[in-house]
mmCIF file of N, CA and C in Angstrom:
data_model
loop_
_atom_site.group_PDB
_atom_site.id
_atom_site.type_symbol
_atom_site.label_atom_id
_atom_site.label_comp_id
_atom_site.label_asym_id
_atom_site.label_seq_id
_atom_site.Cartn_x
_atom_site.Cartn_y
_atom_site.Cartn_z
ATOM 1 N N MET A 1 0.830 -1.184 0.000
ATOM 2 C CA MET A 1 0.000 0.000 0.000
ATOM 3 C C MET A 1 0.879 1.253 0.000
ATOM 4 N N ALA A 2 0.501 2.198 -0.828
ATOM 5 C CA ALA A 2 1.270 3.439 -0.920
ATOM 6 C C ALA A 2 1.022 4.322 0.297
ATOM 7 N N ARG A 3 2.086 4.937 0.770
ATOM 8 C CA ARG A 3 2.056 5.888 1.886
ATOM 9 C C ARG A 3 2.995 7.017 1.476
ATOM 10 N N THR A 4 2.415 8.168 1.087
ATOM 11 C CA THR A 4 3.189 9.266 0.538
ATOM 12 C C THR A 4 2.938 10.529 1.342
ATOM 13 N N VAL A 5 4.000 11.234 1.706
ATOM 14 C CA VAL A 5 3.899 12.494 2.441
ATOM 15 C C VAL A 5 4.185 13.638 1.476
ATOM 16 N N LEU A 6 3.296 14.637 1.478
ATOM 17 C CA LEU A 6 3.435 15.828 0.641
ATOM 18 C C LEU A 6 3.244 17.067 1.510
ATOM 19 N N PRO A 7 3.796 18.218 1.112
ATOM 20 C CA PRO A 7 3.428 19.459 1.798
ATOM 21 C C PRO A 7 1.993 19.795 1.410
ATOM 22 N N ASP A 8 1.218 20.333 2.344
ATOM 23 C CA ASP A 8 -0.179 20.634 2.010
ATOM 24 C C ASP A 8 -0.386 22.064 1.531
ATOM 25 N N GLY A 9 0.666 22.870 1.525
ATOM 26 C CA GLY A 9 0.543 24.245 1.065
ATOM 27 C C GLY A 9 0.162 25.216 2.159
ATOM 28 N N ASN A 10 -0.213 24.710 3.329
ATOM 29 C CA ASN A 10 -0.588 25.554 4.461
ATOM 30 C C ASN A 10 0.422 25.431 5.592
ATOM 31 N N GLY A 11 1.602 24.968 5.286
ATOM 32 C CA GLY A 11 2.626 24.807 6.310
ATOM 33 C C GLY A 11 2.549 23.482 7.042
ATOM 34 N N GLY A 12 1.599 22.651 6.674
ATOM 35 C CA GLY A 12 1.459 21.337 7.290
ATOM 36 C C GLY A 12 1.818 20.254 6.305
ATOM 37 N N ARG A 13 1.525 19.030 6.680
ATOM 38 C CA ARG A 13 1.822 17.920 5.791
ATOM 39 C C ARG A 13 0.552 17.158 5.451
ATOM 40 N N LEU A 14 0.582 16.599 4.284
ATOM 41 C CA LEU A 14 -0.527 15.840 3.745
ATOM 42 C C LEU A 14 -0.059 14.408 3.559
ATOM 43 N N LEU A 15 -0.846 13.475 4.022
ATOM 44 C CA LEU A 15 -0.506 12.062 3.932
ATOM 45 C C LEU A 15 -1.471 11.383 2.982
ATOM 46 N N LEU A 16 -0.929 10.757 1.941
ATOM 47 C CA LEU A 16 -1.735 9.976 1.004
ATOM 48 C C LEU A 16 -1.627 8.510 1.408
ATOM 49 N N LEU A 17 -2.749 7.916 1.751
ATOM 50 C CA LEU A 17 -2.800 6.510 2.170
ATOM 51 C C LEU A 17 -3.780 5.756 1.275
ATOM 52 N N ASP A 18 -3.301 4.766 0.550
ATOM 53 C CA ASP A 18 -4.226 3.975 -0.268
ATOM 54 C C ASP A 18 -5.270 3.282 0.595
ATOM 55 N N SER A 19 -4.906 2.919 1.817
ATOM 56 C CA SER A 19 -5.834 2.293 2.753
ATOM 57 C C SER A 19 -5.778 3.018 4.091
ATOM 58 N N ILE A 20 -6.925 3.397 4.616
ATOM 59 C CA ILE A 20 -6.979 4.072 5.917
ATOM 60 C C ILE A 20 -6.533 3.121 7.027
ATOM 61 N N ALA A 21 -6.537 1.832 6.764
ATOM 62 C CA ALA A 21 -6.067 0.853 7.751
ATOM 63 C C ALA A 21 -4.575 1.019 8.033
ATOM 64 N N GLU A 22 -3.868 1.747 7.177
ATOM 65 C CA GLU A 22 -2.433 1.981 7.351
ATOM 66 C C GLU A 22 -2.128 3.195 8.231
ATOM 67 N N ILE A 23 -3.144 3.845 8.781
ATOM 68 C CA ILE A 23 -2.922 5.028 9.608
ATOM 69 C C ILE A 23 -2.212 4.641 10.898
ATOM 70 N N ARG A 24 -1.356 5.527 11.376
ATOM 71 C CA ARG A 24 -0.570 5.286 12.587
ATOM 72 C C ARG A 24 -0.820 6.400 13.602
ATOM 73 N N SER A 25 -0.579 6.116 14.853
ATOM 74 C CA SER A 25 -0.790 7.126 15.897
ATOM 75 C C SER A 25 0.067 8.363 15.658
ATOM 76 N N GLU A 26 1.254 8.195 15.069
ATOM 77 C CA GLU A 26 2.131 9.346 14.815
ATOM 78 C C GLU A 26 1.622 10.239 13.675
ATOM 79 N N ASP A 27 0.533 9.840 13.023
ATOM 80 C CA ASP A 27 -0.064 10.654 11.971
ATOM 81 C C ASP A 27 -1.014 11.708 12.528
ATOM 82 N N ALA A 28 -1.175 11.762 13.828
ATOM 83 C CA ALA A 28 -2.063 12.744 14.466
ATOM 84 C C ALA A 28 -1.681 14.155 14.011
ATOM 85 N N GLY A 29 -2.697 14.958 13.727
ATOM 86 C CA GLY A 29 -2.489 16.342 13.320
ATOM 87 C C GLY A 29 -2.275 16.535 11.832
ATOM 88 N N TRP A 30 -2.234 15.479 11.060
ATOM 89 C CA TRP A 30 -2.020 15.567 9.618
ATOM 90 C C TRP A 30 -3.348 15.579 8.869
ATOM 91 N N LEU A 31 -3.300 16.033 7.640
ATOM 92 C CA LEU A 31 -4.400 15.861 6.690
ATOM 93 C C LEU A 31 -4.172 14.534 5.989
ATOM 94 N N VAL A 32 -5.224 13.758 5.806
ATOM 95 C CA VAL A 32 -5.095 12.452 5.162
ATOM 96 C C VAL A 32 -6.059 12.358 3.981
ATOM 97 N N VAL A 33 -5.520 11.938 2.852
ATOM 98 C CA VAL A 33 -6.333 11.555 1.701
ATOM 99 C C VAL A 33 -6.170 10.055 1.577
ATOM 100 N N SER A 34 -7.277 9.340 1.671
ATOM 101 C CA SER A 34 -7.228 7.880 1.620
ATOM 102 C C SER A 34 -8.032 7.358 0.441
ATOM 103 N N GLY A 35 -7.603 6.229 -0.077
ATOM 104 C CA GLY A 35 -8.343 5.567 -1.137
ATOM 105 C C GLY A 35 -9.468 4.689 -0.617
ATOM 106 N N SER A 36 -9.571 4.558 0.692
ATOM 107 C CA SER A 36 -10.607 3.722 1.310
ATOM 108 C C SER A 36 -11.986 4.352 1.190
ATOM 109 N N HIS A 37 -13.003 3.511 1.289
ATOM 110 C CA HIS A 37 -14.389 3.994 1.323
ATOM 111 C C HIS A 37 -14.627 4.784 2.611
ATOM 112 N N GLY A 38 -15.702 5.518 2.651
ATOM 113 C CA GLY A 38 -16.036 6.324 3.822
ATOM 114 C C GLY A 38 -17.056 5.674 4.738
ATOM 115 N N GLY A 39 -17.101 4.366 4.739
ATOM 116 C CA GLY A 39 -18.044 3.641 5.583
ATOM 117 C C GLY A 39 -17.625 3.617 7.045
ATOM 118 N N VAL A 40 -18.452 3.035 7.865
ATOM 119 C CA VAL A 40 -18.227 2.994 9.308
ATOM 120 C C VAL A 40 -16.936 2.256 9.658
ATOM 121 N N SER A 41 -16.651 1.145 8.993
ATOM 122 C CA SER A 41 -15.434 0.399 9.331
ATOM 123 C C SER A 41 -14.179 1.213 9.023
ATOM 124 N N ALA A 42 -14.184 1.988 7.960
ATOM 125 C CA ALA A 42 -13.041 2.855 7.647
ATOM 126 C C ALA A 42 -12.937 3.988 8.664
ATOM 127 N N ALA A 43 -14.071 4.535 9.050
ATOM 128 C CA ALA A 43 -14.075 5.626 10.034
ATOM 129 C C ALA A 43 -13.504 5.164 11.369
ATOM 130 N N GLU A 44 -13.684 3.908 11.707
ATOM 131 C CA GLU A 44 -13.137 3.396 12.968
ATOM 132 C C GLU A 44 -11.613 3.489 12.985
ATOM 133 N N PHE A 45 -10.973 3.292 11.840
ATOM 134 C CA PHE A 45 -9.520 3.478 11.761
ATOM 135 C C PHE A 45 -9.183 4.967 11.896
ATOM 136 N N ALA A 46 -9.917 5.815 11.162
ATOM 137 C CA ALA A 46 -9.632 7.254 11.134
ATOM 138 C C ALA A 46 -9.931 7.928 12.465
ATOM 139 N N ILE A 47 -10.923 7.459 13.179
ATOM 140 C CA ILE A 47 -11.310 8.103 14.440
ATOM 141 C C ILE A 47 -10.284 7.829 15.547
ATOM 142 N N ALA A 48 -9.498 6.786 15.368
ATOM 143 C CA ALA A 48 -8.502 6.424 16.377
ATOM 144 C C ALA A 48 -7.338 7.412 16.426
ATOM 145 N N VAL A 49 -7.231 8.260 15.407
ATOM 146 C CA VAL A 49 -6.143 9.231 15.323
ATOM 147 C C VAL A 49 -6.760 10.620 15.154
ATOM 148 N N SER A 50 -6.331 11.570 15.930
ATOM 149 C CA SER A 50 -6.856 12.933 15.829
ATOM 150 C C SER A 50 -6.193 13.633 14.647
ATOM 151 N N LEU A 51 -6.884 13.640 13.539
ATOM 152 C CA LEU A 51 -6.354 14.225 12.317
ATOM 153 C C LEU A 51 -6.786 15.679 12.160
ATOM 154 N N ARG A 52 -6.133 16.383 11.257
ATOM 155 C CA ARG A 52 -6.532 17.737 10.890
ATOM 156 C C ARG A 52 -7.685 17.705 9.896
ATOM 157 N N GLY A 53 -7.798 16.612 9.179
ATOM 158 C CA GLY A 53 -8.858 16.422 8.201
ATOM 159 C C GLY A 53 -8.652 15.111 7.480
ATOM 160 N N CYS A 54 -9.721 14.613 6.841
ATOM 161 C CA CYS A 54 -9.643 13.312 6.186
ATOM 162 C C CYS A 54 -10.573 13.281 4.973
ATOM 163 N N PHE A 55 -10.078 12.673 3.892
ATOM 164 C CA PHE A 55 -10.850 12.487 2.667
ATOM 165 C C PHE A 55 -10.899 11.001 2.356
ATOM 166 N N LEU A 56 -12.095 10.509 2.027
ATOM 167 C CA LEU A 56 -12.316 9.093 1.735
ATOM 168 C C LEU A 56 -13.159 8.974 0.471
ATOM 169 N N ASN A 57 -13.137 7.832 -0.165
ATOM 170 C CA ASN A 57 -13.904 7.596 -1.384
ATOM 171 C C ASN A 57 -15.361 7.307 -1.028
ATOM 172 N N ASP A 58 -16.313 7.834 -1.803
ATOM 173 C CA ASP A 58 -17.728 7.581 -1.502
ATOM 174 C C ASP A 58 -18.175 6.184 -1.923
ATOM 175 N N ALA A 59 -17.344 5.467 -2.678
ATOM 176 C CA ALA A 59 -17.603 4.074 -3.080
ATOM 177 C C ALA A 59 -18.972 3.890 -3.729
ATOM 178 N N GLY A 60 -19.465 4.924 -4.385
ATOM 179 C CA GLY A 60 -20.769 4.817 -5.037
ATOM 180 C C GLY A 60 -21.933 4.897 -4.061
ATOM 181 N N PHE A 61 -21.680 5.311 -2.843
ATOM 182 C CA PHE A 61 -22.645 5.471 -1.764
ATOM 183 C C PHE A 61 -23.179 4.137 -1.241
ATOM 184 N N GLY A 62 -23.717 3.297 -2.089
ATOM 185 C CA GLY A 62 -24.204 1.986 -1.652
ATOM 186 C C GLY A 62 -25.535 2.058 -0.927
ATOM 187 N N LYS A 63 -25.988 0.904 -0.484
ATOM 188 C CA LYS A 63 -27.259 0.783 0.225
ATOM 189 C C LYS A 63 -27.234 1.617 1.496
ATOM 190 N N ASP A 64 -28.257 2.394 1.708
ATOM 191 C CA ASP A 64 -28.384 3.244 2.898
ATOM 192 C C ASP A 64 -27.168 4.160 3.092
ATOM 193 N N ASP A 65 -26.555 4.579 1.979
ATOM 194 C CA ASP A 65 -25.382 5.467 2.018
ATOM 195 C C ASP A 65 -24.225 4.872 2.825
ATOM 196 N N ALA A 66 -24.096 3.553 2.795
ATOM 197 C CA ALA A 66 -23.050 2.880 3.563
ATOM 198 C C ALA A 66 -21.648 3.358 3.194
ATOM 199 N N GLY A 67 -21.432 3.790 1.963
ATOM 200 C CA GLY A 67 -20.106 4.220 1.524
ATOM 201 C C GLY A 67 -19.632 5.528 2.123
ATOM 202 N N VAL A 68 -20.554 6.271 2.757
ATOM 203 C CA VAL A 68 -20.193 7.548 3.384
ATOM 204 C C VAL A 68 -20.680 7.648 4.827
ATOM 205 N N ALA A 69 -21.236 6.582 5.354
ATOM 206 C CA ALA A 69 -21.854 6.600 6.687
ATOM 207 C C ALA A 69 -20.878 6.933 7.800
ATOM 208 N N GLY A 70 -19.605 6.691 7.603
ATOM 209 C CA GLY A 70 -18.619 6.964 8.644
ATOM 210 C C GLY A 70 -18.259 8.431 8.808
ATOM 211 N N LEU A 71 -18.576 9.254 7.830
ATOM 212 C CA LEU A 71 -18.184 10.673 7.905
ATOM 213 C C LEU A 71 -18.740 11.364 9.143
ATOM 214 N N VAL A 72 -19.964 11.059 9.511
ATOM 215 C CA VAL A 72 -20.588 11.730 10.658
ATOM 216 C C VAL A 72 -19.935 11.342 11.978
ATOM 217 N N LEU A 73 -19.202 10.246 11.992
ATOM 218 C CA LEU A 73 -18.529 9.800 13.213
ATOM 219 C C LEU A 73 -17.238 10.564 13.484
ATOM 220 N N LEU A 74 -16.682 11.173 12.453
ATOM 221 C CA LEU A 74 -15.390 11.842 12.577
ATOM 222 C C LEU A 74 -15.565 13.247 13.151
ATOM 223 N N PRO A 75 -14.835 13.586 14.226
ATOM 224 C CA PRO A 75 -15.013 14.869 14.903
ATOM 225 C C PRO A 75 -14.270 16.028 14.245
ATOM 226 N N TYR A 76 -13.505 15.751 13.227
ATOM 227 C CA TYR A 76 -12.729 16.762 12.514
ATOM 228 C C TYR A 76 -13.242 16.832 11.075
ATOM 229 N N PRO A 77 -12.819 17.841 10.294
ATOM 230 C CA PRO A 77 -13.292 17.940 8.916
ATOM 231 C C PRO A 77 -13.026 16.660 8.122
ATOM 232 N N ALA A 78 -14.073 16.156 7.509
ATOM 233 C CA ALA A 78 -13.967 14.938 6.705
ATOM 234 C C ALA A 78 -14.939 15.036 5.541
ATOM 235 N N ALA A 79 -14.536 14.443 4.432
ATOM 236 C CA ALA A 79 -15.373 14.467 3.235
ATOM 237 C C ALA A 79 -15.132 13.216 2.418
ATOM 238 N N ALA A 80 -16.116 12.904 1.590
ATOM 239 C CA ALA A 80 -15.975 11.823 0.623
ATOM 240 C C ALA A 80 -15.874 12.445 -0.762
ATOM 241 N N TYR A 81 -15.036 11.838 -1.577
ATOM 242 C CA TYR A 81 -14.915 12.263 -2.972
ATOM 243 C C TYR A 81 -15.540 11.176 -3.856
ATOM 244 N N SER A 82 -15.914 11.561 -5.046
ATOM 245 C CA SER A 82 -16.641 10.674 -5.945
ATOM 246 C C SER A 82 -15.807 9.515 -6.457
ATOM 247 N N HIS A 83 -16.413 8.347 -6.439
ATOM 248 C CA HIS A 83 -15.799 7.154 -7.037
ATOM 249 C C HIS A 83 -15.669 7.309 -8.547
ATOM 250 N N ASP A 84 -16.425 8.229 -9.130
ATOM 251 C CA ASP A 84 -16.318 8.499 -10.564
ATOM 252 C C ASP A 84 -15.163 9.453 -10.877
ATOM 253 N N SER A 85 -14.673 10.168 -9.866
ATOM 254 C CA SER A 85 -13.587 11.126 -10.093
ATOM 255 C C SER A 85 -12.215 10.537 -9.772
ATOM 256 N N ALA A 86 -12.164 9.523 -8.931
ATOM 257 C CA ALA A 86 -10.884 8.916 -8.534
ATOM 258 C C ALA A 86 -11.096 7.442 -8.197
ATOM 259 N N ARG A 87 -10.099 6.644 -8.489
ATOM 260 C CA ARG A 87 -10.192 5.207 -8.255
ATOM 261 C C ARG A 87 -10.231 4.878 -6.755
ATOM 262 N N ILE A 88 -11.056 3.932 -6.400
ATOM 263 C CA ILE A 88 -11.084 3.423 -5.038
ATOM 264 C C ILE A 88 -9.741 2.743 -4.773
ATOM 265 N N GLY A 89 -9.148 3.034 -3.621
ATOM 266 C CA GLY A 89 -7.873 2.428 -3.251
ATOM 267 C C GLY A 89 -6.657 3.149 -3.788
ATOM 268 N N ASP A 90 -6.838 4.329 -4.386
ATOM 269 C CA ASP A 90 -5.731 5.068 -4.995
ATOM 270 C C ASP A 90 -5.736 6.512 -4.488
ATOM 271 N N ALA A 91 -5.024 6.750 -3.401
ATOM 272 C CA ALA A 91 -5.014 8.080 -2.777
ATOM 273 C C ALA A 91 -4.398 9.140 -3.678
ATOM 274 N N ALA A 92 -3.389 8.790 -4.439
ATOM 275 C CA ALA A 92 -2.759 9.763 -5.346
ATOM 276 C C ALA A 92 -3.751 10.223 -6.407
ATOM 277 N N ASP A 93 -4.559 9.318 -6.918
ATOM 278 C CA ASP A 93 -5.585 9.687 -7.893
ATOM 279 C C ASP A 93 -6.619 10.604 -7.247
ATOM 280 N N ALA A 94 -6.973 10.320 -5.999
ATOM 281 C CA ALA A 94 -7.918 11.178 -5.272
ATOM 282 C C ALA A 94 -7.358 12.580 -5.084
ATOM 283 N N TRP A 95 -6.073 12.679 -4.760
ATOM 284 C CA TRP A 95 -5.441 13.982 -4.555
ATOM 285 C C TRP A 95 -5.475 14.812 -5.846
ATOM 286 N N VAL A 96 -5.229 14.182 -6.968
ATOM 287 C CA VAL A 96 -5.172 14.895 -8.244
ATOM 288 C C VAL A 96 -6.552 15.119 -8.857
ATOM 289 N N HIS A 97 -7.459 14.138 -8.738
ATOM 290 C CA HIS A 97 -8.725 14.200 -9.471
ATOM 291 C C HIS A 97 -9.989 14.196 -8.610
ATOM 292 N N GLY A 98 -9.861 13.942 -7.315
ATOM 293 C CA GLY A 98 -11.039 13.771 -6.467
ATOM 294 C C GLY A 98 -11.928 15.000 -6.386
ATOM 295 N N MET A 99 -13.224 14.772 -6.498
ATOM 296 C CA MET A 99 -14.236 15.828 -6.371
ATOM 297 C C MET A 99 -15.203 15.441 -5.246
ATOM 298 N N LEU A 100 -15.400 16.351 -4.296
ATOM 299 C CA LEU A 100 -16.210 16.048 -3.118
ATOM 300 C C LEU A 100 -17.676 15.824 -3.461
ATOM 301 N N THR A 101 -18.255 14.833 -2.789
ATOM 302 C CA THR A 101 -19.682 14.545 -2.932
ATOM 303 C C THR A 101 -20.435 14.666 -1.614
ATOM 304 N N ARG A 102 -19.749 14.454 -0.501
ATOM 305 C CA ARG A 102 -20.394 14.515 0.817
ATOM 306 C C ARG A 102 -19.402 15.074 1.814
ATOM 307 N N VAL A 103 -19.875 15.941 2.708
ATOM 308 C CA VAL A 103 -19.014 16.625 3.673
ATOM 309 C C VAL A 103 -19.671 16.566 5.047
ATOM 310 N N ASN A 104 -18.882 16.265 6.085
ATOM 311 C CA ASN A 104 -19.446 16.262 7.440
ATOM 312 C C ASN A 104 -19.570 17.698 7.958
ATOM 313 N N ALA A 105 -20.160 17.863 9.130
ATOM 314 C CA ALA A 105 -20.418 19.207 9.676
ATOM 315 C C ALA A 105 -19.125 19.991 9.897
ATOM 316 N N ALA A 106 -18.091 19.344 10.410
ATOM 317 C CA ALA A 106 -16.818 20.047 10.636
ATOM 318 C C ALA A 106 -16.195 20.481 9.306
ATOM 319 N N GLY A 107 -16.352 19.680 8.281
ATOM 320 C CA GLY A 107 -15.859 20.052 6.954
ATOM 321 C C GLY A 107 -16.633 21.226 6.380
ATOM 322 N N GLN A 108 -17.946 21.239 6.580
ATOM 323 C CA GLN A 108 -18.758 22.371 6.126
ATOM 324 C C GLN A 108 -18.330 23.643 6.827
ATOM 325 N N ALA A 109 -18.050 23.546 8.119
ATOM 326 C CA ALA A 109 -17.595 24.716 8.880
ATOM 327 C C ALA A 109 -16.243 25.212 8.373
ATOM 328 N N ALA A 110 -15.453 24.326 7.763
ATOM 329 C CA ALA A 110 -14.148 24.699 7.201
ATOM 330 C C ALA A 110 -14.277 25.253 5.780
ATOM 331 N N GLY A 111 -15.504 25.316 5.268
ATOM 332 C CA GLY A 111 -15.733 25.859 3.930
ATOM 333 C C GLY A 111 -15.778 24.825 2.824
ATOM 334 N N TRP A 112 -15.868 23.543 3.197
ATOM 335 C CA TRP A 112 -15.955 22.490 2.189
ATOM 336 C C TRP A 112 -17.402 22.295 1.768
ATOM 337 N N GLN A 113 -17.580 21.884 0.509
ATOM 338 C CA GLN A 113 -18.917 21.595 -0.008
ATOM 339 C C GLN A 113 -18.792 20.625 -1.175
ATOM 340 N N ALA A 114 -19.884 19.948 -1.478
ATOM 341 C CA ALA A 114 -19.908 19.057 -2.633
ATOM 342 C C ALA A 114 -19.569 19.855 -3.883
ATOM 343 N N GLY A 115 -18.805 19.230 -4.775
ATOM 344 C CA GLY A 115 -18.390 19.876 -6.012
ATOM 345 C C GLY A 115 -16.997 20.473 -5.954
ATOM 346 N N LEU A 116 -16.468 20.624 -4.758
ATOM 347 C CA LEU A 116 -15.116 21.155 -4.559
ATOM 348 C C LEU A 116 -14.103 20.030 -4.797
ATOM 349 N N SER A 117 -12.947 20.350 -5.344
ATOM 350 C CA SER A 117 -11.914 19.326 -5.506
ATOM 351 C C SER A 117 -11.243 19.074 -4.160
ATOM 352 N N VAL A 118 -10.664 17.900 -4.008
ATOM 353 C CA VAL A 118 -9.921 17.573 -2.789
ATOM 354 C C VAL A 118 -8.817 18.598 -2.577
ATOM 355 N N SER A 119 -8.072 18.915 -3.617
ATOM 356 C CA SER A 119 -6.959 19.865 -3.467
ATOM 357 C C SER A 119 -7.445 21.253 -3.070
ATOM 358 N N GLU A 120 -8.582 21.694 -3.585
ATOM 359 C CA GLU A 120 -9.118 23.002 -3.190
ATOM 360 C C GLU A 120 -9.609 22.957 -1.742
ATOM 361 N N ALA A 121 -10.206 21.856 -1.325
ATOM 362 C CA ALA A 121 -10.653 21.723 0.063
ATOM 363 C C ALA A 121 -9.467 21.816 1.013
ATOM 364 N N VAL A 122 -8.346 21.199 0.646
ATOM 365 C CA VAL A 122 -7.142 21.272 1.473
ATOM 366 C C VAL A 122 -6.697 22.726 1.608
ATOM 367 N N LYS A 123 -6.734 23.470 0.525
ATOM 368 C CA LYS A 123 -6.346 24.888 0.570
ATOM 369 C C LYS A 123 -7.237 25.694 1.509
ATOM 370 N N ARG A 124 -8.511 25.323 1.581
ATOM 371 C CA ARG A 124 -9.463 26.071 2.416
ATOM 372 C C ARG A 124 -9.362 25.758 3.898
ATOM 373 N N LEU A 125 -8.726 24.664 4.218
ATOM 374 C CA LEU A 125 -8.631 24.281 5.628
ATOM 375 C C LEU A 125 -7.627 25.154 6.341
ATOM 376 N N SER A 126 -8.113 25.939 7.279
ATOM 377 C CA SER A 126 -7.210 26.811 8.030
ATOM 378 C C SER A 126 -6.481 26.009 9.091
ATOM 379 N N ARG A 127 -5.339 26.477 9.444
ATOM 380 C CA ARG A 127 -4.520 25.775 10.440
ATOM 381 C C ARG A 127 -5.003 26.014 11.829
#
């Protein structure tokens, strides 16, 4: 699984993780773009670490919005990007091509909304 660190443009660091299961406690305070779906099981990995923000794939939403159901569990800005805009399991593709489809309340407060690119959402996140 790919694990890539990039500058986020706001003086912080951005972590690209193909799988959110690869998150580590030392990643606390970082922005994470993951190729994982935004379901409850993925959120359980993400909630274990206090991140600055997190992006996950909407996985086509699925039955009862299962592909994004975990977003509401995350206490920090989190959003799902479209499975049509970036490949599931490919964080680098999400960083370059991801377009937001669903945003949690903390993400909305940070100025995120559906239709925004992942990279633009990162720019809007204040430190």
